[in-house]
Tab-separated table of C-alpha atoms in Angstrom:
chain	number	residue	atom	x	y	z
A	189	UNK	CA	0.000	0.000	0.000
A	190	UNK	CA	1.441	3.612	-1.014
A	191	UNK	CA	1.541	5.269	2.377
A	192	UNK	CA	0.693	9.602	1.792
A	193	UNK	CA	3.566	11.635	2.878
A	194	UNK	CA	3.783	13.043	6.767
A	195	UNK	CA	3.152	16.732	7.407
A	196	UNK	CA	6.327	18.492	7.699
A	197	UNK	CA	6.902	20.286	11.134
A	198	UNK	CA	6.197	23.610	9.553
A	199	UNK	CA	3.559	26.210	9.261
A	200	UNK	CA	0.950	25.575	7.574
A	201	UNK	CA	-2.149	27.199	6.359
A	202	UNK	CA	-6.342	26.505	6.024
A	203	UNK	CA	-6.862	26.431	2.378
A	204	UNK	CA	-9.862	29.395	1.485
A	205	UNK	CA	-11.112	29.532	-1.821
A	206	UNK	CA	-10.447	33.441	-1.528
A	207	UNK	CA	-6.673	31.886	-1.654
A	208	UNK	CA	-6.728	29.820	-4.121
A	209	UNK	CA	-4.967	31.578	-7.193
A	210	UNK	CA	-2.802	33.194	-4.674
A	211	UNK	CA	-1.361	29.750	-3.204
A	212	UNK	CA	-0.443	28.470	-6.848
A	213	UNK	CA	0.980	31.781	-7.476
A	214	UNK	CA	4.586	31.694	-5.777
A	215	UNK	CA	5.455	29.092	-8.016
A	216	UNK	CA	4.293	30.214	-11.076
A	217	UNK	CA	5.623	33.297	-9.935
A	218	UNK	CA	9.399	32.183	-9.427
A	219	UNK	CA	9.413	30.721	-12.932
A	220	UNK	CA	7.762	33.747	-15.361
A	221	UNK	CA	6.690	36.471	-13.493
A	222	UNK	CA	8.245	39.213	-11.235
A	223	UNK	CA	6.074	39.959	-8.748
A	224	UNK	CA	7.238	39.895	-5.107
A	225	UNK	CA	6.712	36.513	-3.597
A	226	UNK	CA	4.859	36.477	0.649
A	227	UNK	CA	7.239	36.406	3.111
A	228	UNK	CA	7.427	32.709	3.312
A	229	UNK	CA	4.962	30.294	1.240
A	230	UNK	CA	3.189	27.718	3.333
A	231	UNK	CA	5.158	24.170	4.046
A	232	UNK	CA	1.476	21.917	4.123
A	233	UNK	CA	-2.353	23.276	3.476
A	234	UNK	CA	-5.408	22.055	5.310
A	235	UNK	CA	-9.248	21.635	4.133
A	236	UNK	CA	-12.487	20.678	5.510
A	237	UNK	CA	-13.318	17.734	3.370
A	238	UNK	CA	-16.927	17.809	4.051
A	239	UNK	CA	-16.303	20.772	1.646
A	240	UNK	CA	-15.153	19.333	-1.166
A	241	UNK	CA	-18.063	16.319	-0.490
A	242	UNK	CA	-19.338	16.971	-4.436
A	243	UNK	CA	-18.042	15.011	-7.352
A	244	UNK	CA	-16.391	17.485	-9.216
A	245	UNK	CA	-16.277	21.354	-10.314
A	246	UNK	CA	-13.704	24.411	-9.480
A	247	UNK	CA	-13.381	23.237	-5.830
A	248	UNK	CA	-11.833	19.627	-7.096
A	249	UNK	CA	-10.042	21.802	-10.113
A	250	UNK	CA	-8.232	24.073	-7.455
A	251	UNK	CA	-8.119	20.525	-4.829
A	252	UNK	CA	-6.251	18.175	-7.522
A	253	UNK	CA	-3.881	21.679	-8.502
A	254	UNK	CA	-2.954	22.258	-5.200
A	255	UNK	CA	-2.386	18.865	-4.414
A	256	UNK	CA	0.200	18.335	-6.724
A	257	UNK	CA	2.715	20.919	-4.879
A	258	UNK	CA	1.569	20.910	-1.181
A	259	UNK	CA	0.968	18.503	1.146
A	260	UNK	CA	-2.686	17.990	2.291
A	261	UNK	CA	-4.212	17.663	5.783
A	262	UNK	CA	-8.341	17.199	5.965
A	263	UNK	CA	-9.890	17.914	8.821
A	264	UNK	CA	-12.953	16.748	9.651
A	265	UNK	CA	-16.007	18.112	11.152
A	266	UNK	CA	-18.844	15.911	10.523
A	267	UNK	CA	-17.925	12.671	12.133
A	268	UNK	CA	-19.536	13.357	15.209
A	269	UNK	CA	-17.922	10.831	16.712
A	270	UNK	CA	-19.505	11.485	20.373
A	271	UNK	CA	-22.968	10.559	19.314
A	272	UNK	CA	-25.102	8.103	21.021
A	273	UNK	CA	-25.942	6.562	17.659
A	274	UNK	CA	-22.186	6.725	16.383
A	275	UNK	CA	-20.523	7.869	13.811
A	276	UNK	CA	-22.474	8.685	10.941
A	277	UNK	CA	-21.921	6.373	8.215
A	278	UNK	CA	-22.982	8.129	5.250
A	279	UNK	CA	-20.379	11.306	6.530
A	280	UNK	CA	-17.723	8.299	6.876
A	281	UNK	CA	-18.134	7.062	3.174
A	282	UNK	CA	-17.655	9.981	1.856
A	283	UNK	CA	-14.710	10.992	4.186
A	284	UNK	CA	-13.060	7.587	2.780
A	285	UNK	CA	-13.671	8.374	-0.739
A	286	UNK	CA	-11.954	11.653	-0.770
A	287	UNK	CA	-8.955	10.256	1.140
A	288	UNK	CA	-8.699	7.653	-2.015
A	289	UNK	CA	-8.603	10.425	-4.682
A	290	UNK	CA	-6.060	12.622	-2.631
A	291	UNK	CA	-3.950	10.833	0.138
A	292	UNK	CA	-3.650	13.700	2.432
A	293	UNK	CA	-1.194	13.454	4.718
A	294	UNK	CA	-3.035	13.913	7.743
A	295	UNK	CA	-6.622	12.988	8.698
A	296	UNK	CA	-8.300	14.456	11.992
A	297	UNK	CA	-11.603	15.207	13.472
A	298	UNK	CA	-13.109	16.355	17.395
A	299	UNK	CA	-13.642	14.877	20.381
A	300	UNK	CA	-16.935	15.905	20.306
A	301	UNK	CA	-20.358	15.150	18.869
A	302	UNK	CA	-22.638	17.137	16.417
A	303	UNK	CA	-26.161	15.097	15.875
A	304	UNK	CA	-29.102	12.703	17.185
A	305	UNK	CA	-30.805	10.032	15.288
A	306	UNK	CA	-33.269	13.224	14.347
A	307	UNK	CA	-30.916	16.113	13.982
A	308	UNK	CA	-27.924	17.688	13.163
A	309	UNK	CA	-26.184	20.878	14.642
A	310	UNK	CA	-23.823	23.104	13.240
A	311	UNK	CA	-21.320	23.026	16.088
A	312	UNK	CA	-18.689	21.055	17.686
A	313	UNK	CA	-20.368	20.191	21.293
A	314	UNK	CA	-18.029	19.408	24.227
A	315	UNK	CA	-18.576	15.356	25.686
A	316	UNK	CA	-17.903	14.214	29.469
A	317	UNK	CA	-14.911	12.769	30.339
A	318	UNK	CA	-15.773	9.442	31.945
A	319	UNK	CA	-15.026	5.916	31.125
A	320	UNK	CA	-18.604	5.379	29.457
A	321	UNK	CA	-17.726	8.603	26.866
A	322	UNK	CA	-14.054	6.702	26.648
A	323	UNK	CA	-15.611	3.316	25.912
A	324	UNK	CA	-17.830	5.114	23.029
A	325	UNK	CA	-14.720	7.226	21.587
A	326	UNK	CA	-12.495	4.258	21.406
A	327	UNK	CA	-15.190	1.847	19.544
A	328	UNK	CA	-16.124	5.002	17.162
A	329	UNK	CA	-12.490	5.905	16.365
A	330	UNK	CA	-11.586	2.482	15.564
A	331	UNK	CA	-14.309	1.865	13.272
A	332	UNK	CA	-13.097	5.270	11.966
A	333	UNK	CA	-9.672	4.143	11.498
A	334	UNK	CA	-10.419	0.549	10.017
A	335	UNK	CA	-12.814	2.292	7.420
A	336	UNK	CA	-9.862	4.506	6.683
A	337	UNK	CA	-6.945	2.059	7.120
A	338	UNK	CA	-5.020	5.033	8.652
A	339	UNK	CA	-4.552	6.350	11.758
A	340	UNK	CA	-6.550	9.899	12.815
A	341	UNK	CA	-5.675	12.690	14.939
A	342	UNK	CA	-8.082	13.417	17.618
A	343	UNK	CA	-8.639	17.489	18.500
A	344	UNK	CA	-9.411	19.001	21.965
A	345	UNK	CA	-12.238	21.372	22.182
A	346	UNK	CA	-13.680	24.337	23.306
A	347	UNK	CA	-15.557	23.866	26.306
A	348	UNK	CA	-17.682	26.337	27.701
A	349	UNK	CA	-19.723	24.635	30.234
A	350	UNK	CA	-18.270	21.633	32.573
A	351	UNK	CA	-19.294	18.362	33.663
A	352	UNK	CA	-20.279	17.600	36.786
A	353	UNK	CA	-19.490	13.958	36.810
A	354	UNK	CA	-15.988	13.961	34.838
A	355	UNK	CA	-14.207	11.094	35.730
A	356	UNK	CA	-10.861	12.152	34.862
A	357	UNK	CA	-9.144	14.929	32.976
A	358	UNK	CA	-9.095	16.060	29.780
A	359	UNK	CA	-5.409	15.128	28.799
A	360	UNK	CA	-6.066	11.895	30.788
A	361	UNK	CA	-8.773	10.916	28.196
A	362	UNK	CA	-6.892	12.172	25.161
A	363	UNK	CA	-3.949	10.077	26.891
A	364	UNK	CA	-6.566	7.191	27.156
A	365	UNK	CA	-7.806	6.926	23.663
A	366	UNK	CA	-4.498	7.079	22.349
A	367	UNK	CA	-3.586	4.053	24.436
A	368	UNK	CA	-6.536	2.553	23.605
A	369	UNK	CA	-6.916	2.901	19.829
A	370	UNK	CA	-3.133	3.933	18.285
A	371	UNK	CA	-4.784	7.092	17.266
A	372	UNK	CA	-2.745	10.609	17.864
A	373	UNK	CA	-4.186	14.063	19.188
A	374	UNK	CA	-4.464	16.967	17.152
A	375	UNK	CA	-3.478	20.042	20.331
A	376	UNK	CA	-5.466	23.016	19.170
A	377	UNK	CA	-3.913	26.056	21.734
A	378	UNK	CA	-6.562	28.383	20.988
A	379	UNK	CA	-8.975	25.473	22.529
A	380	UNK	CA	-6.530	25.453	25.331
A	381	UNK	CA	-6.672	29.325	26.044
A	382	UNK	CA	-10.421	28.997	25.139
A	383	UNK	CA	-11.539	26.334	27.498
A	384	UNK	CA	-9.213	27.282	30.826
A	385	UNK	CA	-10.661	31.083	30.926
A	386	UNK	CA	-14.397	29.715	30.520
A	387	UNK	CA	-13.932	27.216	33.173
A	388	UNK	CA	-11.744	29.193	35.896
A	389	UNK	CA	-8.602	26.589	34.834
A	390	UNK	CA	-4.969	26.688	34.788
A	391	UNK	CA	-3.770	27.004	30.925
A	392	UNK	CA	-0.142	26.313	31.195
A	393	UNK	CA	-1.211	23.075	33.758
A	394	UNK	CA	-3.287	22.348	30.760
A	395	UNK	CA	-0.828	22.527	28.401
A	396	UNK	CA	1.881	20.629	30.449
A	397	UNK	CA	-0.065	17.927	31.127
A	398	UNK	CA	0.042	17.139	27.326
A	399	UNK	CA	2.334	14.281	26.596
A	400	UNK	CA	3.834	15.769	23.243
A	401	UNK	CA	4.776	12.581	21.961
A	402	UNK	CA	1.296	11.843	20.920
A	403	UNK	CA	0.470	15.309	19.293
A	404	UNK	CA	1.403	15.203	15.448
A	405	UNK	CA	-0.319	18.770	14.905
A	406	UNK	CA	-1.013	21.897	16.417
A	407	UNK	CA	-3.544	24.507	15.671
A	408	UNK	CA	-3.588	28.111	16.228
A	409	UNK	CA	-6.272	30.521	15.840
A	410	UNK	CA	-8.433	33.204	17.528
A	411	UNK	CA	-11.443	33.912	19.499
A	412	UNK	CA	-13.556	36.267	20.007
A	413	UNK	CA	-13.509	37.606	23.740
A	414	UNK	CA	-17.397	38.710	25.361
A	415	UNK	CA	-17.345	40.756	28.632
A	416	UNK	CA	-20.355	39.568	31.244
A	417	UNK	CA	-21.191	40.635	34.660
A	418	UNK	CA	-19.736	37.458	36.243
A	419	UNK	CA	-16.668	37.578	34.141
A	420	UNK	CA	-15.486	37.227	30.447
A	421	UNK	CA	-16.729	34.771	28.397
A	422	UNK	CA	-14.644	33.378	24.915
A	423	UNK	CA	-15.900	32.126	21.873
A	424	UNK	CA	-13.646	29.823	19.510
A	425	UNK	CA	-14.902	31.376	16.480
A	426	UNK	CA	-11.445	31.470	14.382
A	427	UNK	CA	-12.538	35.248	13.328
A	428	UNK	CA	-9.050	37.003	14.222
A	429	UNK	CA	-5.329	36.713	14.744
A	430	UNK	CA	-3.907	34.628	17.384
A	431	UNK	CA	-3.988	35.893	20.922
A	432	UNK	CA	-0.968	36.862	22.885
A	433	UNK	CA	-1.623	34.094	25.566
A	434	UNK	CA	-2.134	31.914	23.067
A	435	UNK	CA	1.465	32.525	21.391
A	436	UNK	CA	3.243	32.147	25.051
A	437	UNK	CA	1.093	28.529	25.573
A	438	UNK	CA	2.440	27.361	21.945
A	439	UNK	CA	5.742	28.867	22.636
A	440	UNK	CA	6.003	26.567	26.247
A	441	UNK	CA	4.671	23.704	24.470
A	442	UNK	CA	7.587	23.996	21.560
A	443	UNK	CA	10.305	24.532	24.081
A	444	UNK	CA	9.256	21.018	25.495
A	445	UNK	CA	8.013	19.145	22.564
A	446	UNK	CA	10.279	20.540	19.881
A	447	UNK	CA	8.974	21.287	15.877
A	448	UNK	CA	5.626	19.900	15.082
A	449	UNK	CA	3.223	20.705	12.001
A	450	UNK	CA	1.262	23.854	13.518
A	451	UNK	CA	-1.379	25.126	11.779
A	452	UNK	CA	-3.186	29.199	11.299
A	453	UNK	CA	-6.331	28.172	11.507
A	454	UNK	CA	-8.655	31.208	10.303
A	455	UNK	CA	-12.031	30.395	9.175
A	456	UNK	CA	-14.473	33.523	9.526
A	457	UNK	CA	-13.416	37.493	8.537
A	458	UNK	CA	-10.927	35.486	6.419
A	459	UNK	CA	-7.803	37.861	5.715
A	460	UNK	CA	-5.732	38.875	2.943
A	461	UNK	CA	-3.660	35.932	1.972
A	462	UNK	CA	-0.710	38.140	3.227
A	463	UNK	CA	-2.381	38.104	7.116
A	464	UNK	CA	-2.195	34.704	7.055
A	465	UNK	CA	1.276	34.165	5.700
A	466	UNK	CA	2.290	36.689	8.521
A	467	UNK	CA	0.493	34.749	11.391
A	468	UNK	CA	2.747	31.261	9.805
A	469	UNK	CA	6.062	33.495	9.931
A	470	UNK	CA	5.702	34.082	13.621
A	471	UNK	CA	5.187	30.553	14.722
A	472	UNK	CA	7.950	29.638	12.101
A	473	UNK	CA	10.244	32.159	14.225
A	474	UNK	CA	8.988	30.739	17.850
A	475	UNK	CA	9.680	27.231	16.715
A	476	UNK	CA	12.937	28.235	15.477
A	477	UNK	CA	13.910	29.760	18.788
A	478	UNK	CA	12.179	27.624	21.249
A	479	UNK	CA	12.825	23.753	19.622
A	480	UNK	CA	16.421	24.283	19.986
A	481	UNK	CA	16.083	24.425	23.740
A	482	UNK	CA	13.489	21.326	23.710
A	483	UNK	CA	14.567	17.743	25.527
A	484	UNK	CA	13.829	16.177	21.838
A	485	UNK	CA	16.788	18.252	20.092
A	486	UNK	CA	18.785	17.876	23.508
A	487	UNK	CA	18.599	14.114	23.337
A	488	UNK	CA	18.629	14.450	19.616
A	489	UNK	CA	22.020	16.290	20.088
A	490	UNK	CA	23.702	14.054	22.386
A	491	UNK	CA	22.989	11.003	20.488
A	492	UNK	CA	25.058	12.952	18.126
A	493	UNK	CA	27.145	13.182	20.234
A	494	UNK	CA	28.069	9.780	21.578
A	495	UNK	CA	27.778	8.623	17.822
A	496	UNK	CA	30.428	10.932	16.932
């Protein structure tokens, strides 16, 4: 079997149609034309499959283009892999199809749930973390992963309520279902930031507590921040540039966990294609800094070392 390539652990980009011309462009650019080129090009470029669902037309014009020059990562949000009823089977199809025609190099969805047997909602919705959810996650994500014949990344979410009756933590399940079902985690910091201001927790606990050798990706995006009477409320809604606290959480889990594929993740008020390249510079320049302090390049360096 022809395994797809592995995201390299560099910045990469969400793929807008608004972008599509202008992602093509640096190469066609460096070959007939003099136009100044962005400040750095994107190393990998991510989609929502459930997008590009539909047979054929632009989209899969621009798709099969792109493809050829970037590495692809699809990330999912229609699974809905928390649902009583399971994962829906129709959305799984489809997701396997579309893996067949483009072997992208990484293929992720939520640890959360999105439908009933009667409905369907338009958001990612936060589970409980006890051994029943666990039980569920690790059946759905292996029928997931045998329907693929690939291994998924799993993402935290936004939470913005808590559970009552959590059995354990969140990086304790994450740590759980990896165990349990070979499958890798998906760290989205925003989430992180997100999640730890609506529910009074400790972000940089949070983010420690992540064993980096199970994260193969990391997103980064904004939110948008609502001020209450009993405190500030935030809302992942991927609208703006990455926070400040945000930055500092990425830049602690780098310095510990070394380079990784990290993602700008920018889905509403899309930017100029320039914004975005800008947002992928800076986390290009904290990895640079902050993996060359990490244990992985320290014990990468002294093997060097004693082999040399």
């Amino acid at each position: 079997m022809k395994l797809p390539p592995n995201l390299p652990p560099l910045p990469g980009i969400g793929l807008k149609p608004q972008h599509y011309t202008q992602v093509l462009q640096p190469m066609s650019a460096s070959i007939s034309s003099p136009a100044p080129k962005p400040p750095i090009a994107p190393a990998w470029l991510e989609v929502h499959p459930q997008n590009y669902f539909g047979a054929g037309g632009p989209p899969h014009r621009w798709l099969s283009a792109i493809a050829e020059s970037f590495p692809l990562s699809f990330h999912s949000v229609g699974l809905s892999l928390g649902s009583s009823g399971g994962v829906d089977a129709e959305e799984l199809e489809q997701l396997a199809a579309l893996c067949q025609r483009y072997e992208p190099a990484s293929v992720s969805d939520h640890l959360s749930w999105s439908g009933s047997a009667n409905n369907r909602y338009p958001d990612l919705l936060p589970v409980p973390y006890t051994d029943e959810a666990l039980g569920h996650f690790v059946t759905q994500i292996g029928r997931v992963q045998d329907r693929l014949k690939r291994r998924i990344l799993i993402e935290n979410p936004s939470r913005y309520l808590a559970f009552a009756r959590d059995d354990m933590s969140e990086a304790q399940f994450l740590h759980l279902l990896c165990a349990s079902t070979g499958c890798g985690i998906l760290l989205d910091i925003n989430n992180i930031e997100v999640s730890a201001t609506n529910l009074g927790l400790d972000a940089q606990a949070m983010i420690d507590s992540i064993d980096p050798g199970l994260v193969d990706e990391i997103h980064l995006a904004g939110h948008a921040r609502e001020e209450h009477a009993d405190g500030v409320l935030l809302i992942d809604d991927h609208g703006s540039a990455v926070s400040e606290i945000t930055w500092t959480l990425f830049a602690r889990f780098i310095s510990r966990a070394g380079r990784k594929p990290v993602l700008i993740e920018w889905d509403t008020n899309v930017p100029d294609y320039g914004v975005l390249l800008a947002e992928a510079a800076k986390a290009e320049a904290i990895m640079r800094v902050q993996a060359s302090f990490s244990p992985v390049n320290a014990l990468s360096s002294d093997a060097a070392h004693a082999c040399a």
